[in-house]
Amino acid sequence: MLRIGLLTSGGDCQALNAAMRGVVKGLANNVDELEVYGFFNGYKGLIYGDYRMLTARDFSGILTQGGTILGTSREPFKEMRSPGVNGVNKVDEMKQNYYKLRLDCLVILGGNGTQKTANLLREEGLNIIHLPKTIDNDIFGTDMTFGFYSAVNIATDAIDCIHTTASSHRRVFIVEIMGHKVGWPTLYSGIAGGADIILLPEIPYDIDKVVGAIEKRNKRGSGFTIIAAAEGAIPKEIAKLGKKERKKALAEIGEKYQSISYKIAADIAERIGTEVRVTVPGHTQRGGSPCPYDRVLTTRLGSEAARLIMEKKFGYMVGIVDGKCKKVPLGDVAGQLKIVDPKCQEVEQAKRIGISFGD
Ligand code: F6P
C-alpha cells in the first residue's frame, strides 16, 4: 500500500489540477494499492486536519480545468513557527496529521513561499516532493514553472487588444502585468505583444528615458505607444534608496495611486501632456484553462514525481533543466529567487530591435 498526500498552496495558477492528475495517474498505473489524501486550502488543511481521501474519479477530466480542486491559501513561511488558530503549533500539527495518515510522501504544489515551508517539513523529517507552480517563473533551480506560459498567453492577448485601440486613438497605453518582484511575465508578454517599452522590477526606469522613447516614436509618426509595465516596476531614484526608505517611498506611491502604472501614466502626462491610459488584466492572468505547453509540462512533472515516489527518492523539487525533468534537492534551492538578469539574451535582443526598458 502506498499512501500519498497532496496540497496546493499560495496564489493559484493554471495547470495545478493537471499536475496532480499527472502524479496520481503515474502512481495508479504502476502500484497495486494507492491511497491519495487531498488537504484543502493549502497548508491550512494539513495544519487543521482538513482533508479527504480522493479517488481516481477526482482526477478524471481535470487536465484542462483551471484553479485547484483542493483550494489554496497563502500561509506565510515566516509565520509557520508562530502559533495558529487557538494557539496550535502549526509545524507539530502538520507532522501529526502526516503521521496519523501514515503517509509515504506529501506532494506540495506551490511557489517560492510554499517551497520554503516544504523544505522546513523536509528538515523536520517528512518525505516531501515539491512541484514548481507560479505564473511568475521565479523559482530558482528550474528553467520553467507551470502557469507561466498560460499567464503570458493571457497577458499577450490583453496587449494585442490594447494595440488596436491605442492605434485608433493615437494614445499611450500602459498594460500592467503581474509580478511584484520579478519581471518574467512582463518581459515575455511584452515581447510577444510587440510592446514598445517594457518596465521590469529588475531594471529600474528613468521616467525621462521612458518619455524620450515615446517622443521618438511620435517623431517617427507612430502616434501611439504600448508600455508593458510589471506590478513591481520601480523608478530608478527609488530603487537606489536603502531598504527602509525604499519601502516608505513605495508606500507613498501606494497611497496616492492605484498602482505603479498610474504613477507612470501621471508622470508621462505631466511631462508631455499626452493622453495616457492604464489597463490592468490582474487576476485574469492566473485564470482559465492551462495552455497546451503547461498541460504537457505538468503531465511530465507529475509523472516524474510519481517515479521518484515509487523509487522512494524524497526531498526534491521536480524541475526542468535544459528541457529535461530533473530532481533538484529542496535544500539547495529553497529561499532563492530566479530574477531577470538585465543582461540576459532576451533583454539584449529586445533592446536590439528597439524596445526601450527605460534605462
Ligand atoms: O503568484 C504570484 C502572483 O501572481 C504575483 O505575480 C502577484 O503579484 C500576486 O501573485 C498577486 O497575489 P494575490 O492573488 O494574493 O493578490
XYZ file of C-alpha atoms and ligand atoms in Angstrom:
375
model
C 0.000 0.000 0.000
C 1.272 3.444 -0.974
C -0.234 6.488 0.731
C 0.374 9.989 -0.530
C -0.901 13.424 0.397
C -1.422 16.336 -1.980
C -1.750 20.041 -1.314
C -1.734 23.226 -3.375
C -0.566 26.412 -1.661
C -0.078 30.116 -2.429
C -1.609 32.049 -5.322
C -3.279 29.675 -7.746
C -2.425 29.330 -11.422
C -3.368 27.249 -14.416
C -2.378 23.538 -14.554
C -2.392 22.785 -10.808
C -5.049 20.145 -11.452
C -3.159 18.821 -14.462
C -0.048 18.393 -12.286
C -1.943 16.479 -9.575
C -3.543 14.330 -12.262
C -0.063 13.501 -13.592
C 1.148 12.404 -10.145
C -1.893 10.287 -9.349
C -2.180 8.653 -12.774
C 1.569 7.966 -12.742
C 1.180 6.110 -9.450
C -2.220 4.486 -10.017
C -0.990 2.877 -13.223
C 2.055 1.388 -11.564
C 1.316 0.427 -7.964
C -1.149 -2.198 -6.762
C -2.709 -0.234 -3.950
C -2.791 3.532 -3.656
C -4.447 5.887 -1.214
C -4.478 9.606 -2.008
C -5.347 12.238 0.593
C -6.098 15.772 -0.553
C -5.561 18.547 2.002
C -7.825 21.521 1.492
C -6.838 25.176 1.194
C -3.082 24.844 1.217
C -1.116 24.257 4.403
C -4.264 25.108 6.382
C -5.676 21.670 5.523
C -2.533 19.960 6.773
C -2.374 22.063 9.943
C -6.031 21.759 10.920
C -6.650 18.255 9.584
C -8.998 19.297 6.787
C -8.613 16.545 4.195
C -10.443 13.899 2.233
C -9.469 10.639 0.640
C -9.582 11.103 -3.131
C -10.366 8.511 -5.756
C -9.399 8.090 -9.407
C -12.663 9.814 -10.305
C -11.464 13.032 -8.660
C -8.599 13.194 -11.149
C -10.579 12.406 -14.245
C -11.488 15.299 -16.546
C -9.305 17.862 -14.765
C -6.431 18.173 -17.246
C -7.967 21.290 -18.735
C -9.586 22.672 -15.583
C -8.110 25.871 -14.157
C -7.816 26.661 -10.432
C -7.289 23.809 -7.984
C -9.736 21.131 -6.907
C -8.159 21.315 -3.424
C -8.421 25.076 -2.957
C -5.477 27.149 -1.806
C -4.448 29.852 0.644
C -1.445 31.964 1.495
C 0.143 30.765 4.748
C 3.343 32.835 5.037
C 6.539 30.885 5.754
C 7.697 33.432 8.303
C 4.577 32.761 10.373
C 4.877 28.973 10.284
C 6.652 28.870 13.621
C 4.198 31.243 15.292
C 1.001 29.845 16.880
C -2.020 29.234 14.662
C -5.752 29.417 15.498
C -6.358 28.508 19.186
C -2.614 28.627 19.771
C -1.824 25.444 17.792
C 1.792 24.689 16.947
C 1.482 24.615 13.154
C 4.592 22.562 12.462
C 3.703 19.928 15.086
C 0.145 19.702 13.769
C 1.342 19.236 10.189
C 3.668 16.448 11.299
C 0.982 14.772 13.376
C -1.514 14.761 10.513
C 1.130 13.351 8.172
C 1.960 10.531 10.624
C -1.667 9.915 11.558
C -2.466 9.139 7.919
C 0.767 7.095 7.657
C 1.727 8.950 4.508
C 4.688 7.724 2.476
C 5.061 11.105 0.824
C 3.480 14.543 0.693
C 3.414 16.219 -2.727
C 3.327 20.006 -2.392
C 2.495 22.263 -5.321
C 3.413 25.903 -4.916
C 5.723 28.824 -5.450
C 8.623 30.287 -3.502
C 6.981 30.704 -0.088
C 5.366 27.286 -0.354
C 8.718 25.792 -1.265
C 10.333 27.233 1.881
C 7.731 25.533 4.073
C 8.105 22.326 2.041
C 11.812 22.433 2.832
C 11.074 23.069 6.508
C 8.883 19.947 6.571
C 11.685 18.015 4.867
C 14.076 19.190 7.561
C 11.524 18.005 10.129
C 11.808 14.514 8.653
C 8.780 14.262 6.309
C 9.073 12.760 2.824
C 8.394 15.687 0.504
C 8.205 16.244 -3.245
C 7.682 19.790 -4.497
C 6.256 20.771 -7.887
C 7.086 24.336 -9.040
C 3.974 26.374 -9.735
C 3.727 30.080 -10.388
C 2.879 32.408 -13.216
C 5.963 34.390 -12.169
C 8.503 31.737 -13.292
C 10.760 32.888 -10.467
C 11.589 29.573 -8.778
C 15.305 29.028 -8.581
C 16.627 25.700 -9.900
C 14.050 25.179 -12.660
C 14.057 26.785 -16.094
C 10.272 26.788 -16.125
C 7.343 26.836 -13.709
C 3.832 25.815 -14.683
C 1.311 28.608 -15.064
C 3.887 30.900 -16.653
C 3.071 30.342 -20.322
C -0.692 30.260 -19.676
C -0.414 33.660 -17.966
C 1.837 35.002 -20.725
C -0.807 33.975 -23.270
C -3.475 35.946 -21.399
C -1.268 38.996 -20.873
C -0.270 38.903 -24.544
C -3.931 38.787 -25.584
C -4.529 41.849 -23.403
C -1.668 43.732 -25.080
C -2.927 42.654 -28.526
C -6.380 44.053 -27.778
C -4.929 47.306 -26.470
C -2.780 47.613 -29.590
C -5.717 48.132 -31.911
C -7.488 50.718 -29.771
C -4.211 52.518 -28.970
C -3.530 52.800 -32.664
C -7.046 54.111 -33.466
C -6.887 56.772 -30.757
C -3.173 57.536 -31.043
C -2.762 57.157 -27.304
C -0.107 55.941 -24.914
C -1.279 52.798 -23.130
C 0.226 51.055 -20.131
C -0.669 47.396 -19.651
C 0.233 46.301 -16.128
C 1.396 42.703 -15.886
C 1.600 40.632 -12.686
C 4.931 40.308 -10.922
C 5.885 42.378 -7.883
C 9.405 41.071 -7.512
C 10.260 39.633 -10.908
C 9.529 40.604 -14.484
C 9.440 37.313 -16.414
C 5.712 37.509 -17.339
C 6.098 41.172 -18.360
C 9.247 40.512 -20.373
C 7.716 37.618 -22.300
C 4.251 39.078 -22.869
C 5.807 42.455 -23.656
C 7.964 40.944 -26.388
C 5.133 38.692 -27.627
C 2.673 41.601 -27.731
C 5.078 43.934 -29.508
C 5.285 46.428 -26.640
C 7.431 49.490 -27.357
C 8.567 49.936 -23.768
C 8.972 47.205 -21.132
C 9.423 48.130 -17.471
C 10.652 45.439 -15.067
C 11.414 45.386 -11.330
C 14.943 44.227 -12.177
C 15.644 47.231 -14.460
C 14.719 50.445 -12.620
C 13.363 53.015 -15.062
C 14.228 56.632 -15.676
C 10.971 58.443 -16.484
C 12.818 60.818 -18.828
C 14.074 57.836 -20.833
C 10.510 56.481 -20.992
C 9.248 59.854 -22.223
C 12.186 60.040 -24.669
C 11.162 56.678 -26.153
C 7.563 57.875 -26.582
C 8.682 61.132 -28.232
C 10.993 59.256 -30.573
C 8.038 57.182 -31.739
C 5.862 60.264 -32.096
C 8.522 61.966 -34.248
C 8.607 58.878 -36.459
C 4.863 59.253 -36.886
C 3.955 56.111 -34.944
C 1.374 58.070 -32.992
C 0.786 55.555 -30.235
C 2.926 53.689 -27.703
C 2.373 50.496 -25.748
C 4.130 50.131 -22.405
C 4.167 46.738 -20.670
C 4.869 47.503 -17.015
C 5.319 44.949 -14.246
C 3.434 45.490 -10.984
C 6.864 45.906 -9.427
C 8.295 48.384 -11.957
C 10.339 50.871 -9.990
C 11.716 54.378 -10.694
C 15.500 54.489 -10.516
C 15.549 57.179 -7.824
C 13.551 54.889 -5.521
C 15.452 51.711 -6.418
C 18.708 53.220 -5.212
C 17.362 54.056 -1.729
C 18.116 51.897 1.305
C 15.574 49.209 2.202
C 13.658 51.297 4.766
C 13.469 54.475 2.658
C 12.521 52.466 -0.424
C 9.659 50.813 1.453
C 8.463 54.239 2.625
C 8.651 55.758 -0.872
C 6.727 52.809 -2.368
C 4.101 53.076 0.370
C 3.650 56.757 -0.518
C 3.096 55.821 -4.165
C 0.622 53.170 -2.967
C -1.324 55.794 -1.042
C -1.516 58.204 -3.957
C -2.011 55.847 -6.901
C -3.905 52.622 -7.513
C -0.643 51.034 -8.664
C 2.738 52.000 -10.142
C 1.267 52.143 -13.664
C -0.981 55.037 -12.646
C 2.044 56.945 -11.365
C 3.916 56.290 -14.607
C 0.841 57.483 -16.534
C 0.627 60.675 -14.453
C 4.353 61.351 -14.819
C 4.211 60.925 -18.598
C 1.098 63.112 -18.907
C 2.731 65.815 -16.788
C 5.837 65.859 -18.965
C 4.334 65.728 -22.446
C 0.669 66.477 -21.912
C -0.314 63.381 -23.806
C -3.275 61.137 -23.055
C -2.187 58.005 -21.169
C -4.495 55.099 -20.319
C -3.850 52.158 -17.975
C -5.196 48.623 -18.361
C -4.720 46.023 -15.619
C -5.612 42.456 -16.639
C -4.921 41.469 -12.985
C -6.072 38.053 -11.853
C -7.352 37.088 -15.296
C -3.679 36.193 -15.808
C -3.979 33.352 -13.304
C -7.362 32.158 -14.507
C -8.892 29.933 -17.149
C -7.609 26.671 -18.511
C -3.922 25.852 -18.918
C -2.327 26.339 -22.334
C -1.083 23.199 -24.128
C 2.520 23.871 -23.076
C 1.524 23.861 -19.387
C -0.560 20.722 -19.838
C 2.447 18.925 -21.271
C 4.816 20.391 -18.663
C 2.638 19.362 -15.702
C 1.965 15.914 -17.108
C 5.730 15.442 -17.347
C 6.461 16.871 -13.891
C 3.636 14.877 -12.296
C 4.707 11.654 -13.967
C 8.306 12.250 -12.881
C 7.162 12.928 -9.305
C 5.362 9.561 -9.388
C 8.597 7.877 -10.454
C 10.546 9.484 -7.598
C 7.890 8.421 -5.089
C 7.959 4.828 -6.337
C 11.767 4.864 -6.096
C 11.487 6.352 -2.570
C 13.532 9.391 -3.549
C 12.310 12.282 -1.426
C 13.303 15.832 -0.577
C 13.297 17.115 -4.156
C 11.639 19.677 -6.377
C 10.935 18.241 -9.815
C 12.169 20.942 -12.187
C 13.048 21.410 -15.831
C 16.700 21.937 -16.663
C 17.788 22.202 -20.316
C 14.471 20.742 -21.448
C 14.690 17.656 -19.236
C 12.955 16.828 -15.956
C 15.454 16.949 -13.135
C 15.223 16.223 -9.424
C 16.599 19.242 -7.607
C 17.407 18.957 -3.854
C 14.991 21.232 -1.989
C 17.706 22.272 0.449
C 19.773 23.670 -2.456
C 17.076 25.976 -3.822
C 14.549 26.906 -1.128
C 14.611 30.611 -0.317
C 16.265 31.711 -3.574
C 14.615 33.754 -6.309
C 15.192 33.460 -10.072
C 15.106 37.046 -11.279
C 15.562 38.517 -14.767
C 19.221 39.295 -15.368
C 19.241 42.767 -17.005
C 21.981 41.434 -19.308
C 20.144 38.246 -20.323
C 19.710 37.374 -24.007
C 16.002 38.205 -24.057
C 16.621 41.759 -22.826
C 19.606 42.337 -25.106
C 17.747 41.002 -28.134
C 14.681 43.096 -27.334
C 16.834 46.215 -26.990
C 18.486 45.477 -30.342
C 15.132 45.646 -32.103
C 14.349 48.980 -30.453
C 12.339 48.049 -27.368
C 13.117 50.501 -24.558
C 13.491 49.308 -20.965
C 13.534 52.885 -19.703
C 17.145 52.549 -18.542
O 1.529 34.180 -7.531
C 2.276 35.303 -7.813
C 1.404 36.452 -8.107
O 0.609 36.092 -9.165
C 2.120 37.761 -8.396
O 2.571 37.930 -9.693
C 1.078 38.763 -7.999
O 1.662 39.980 -7.682
C 0.466 38.115 -6.814
O 0.547 36.748 -7.032
C -0.953 38.509 -6.516
O -1.379 37.807 -5.396
P -2.825 37.865 -4.743
O -3.685 36.913 -5.508
O -2.622 37.410 -3.347
O -3.311 39.266 -4.894
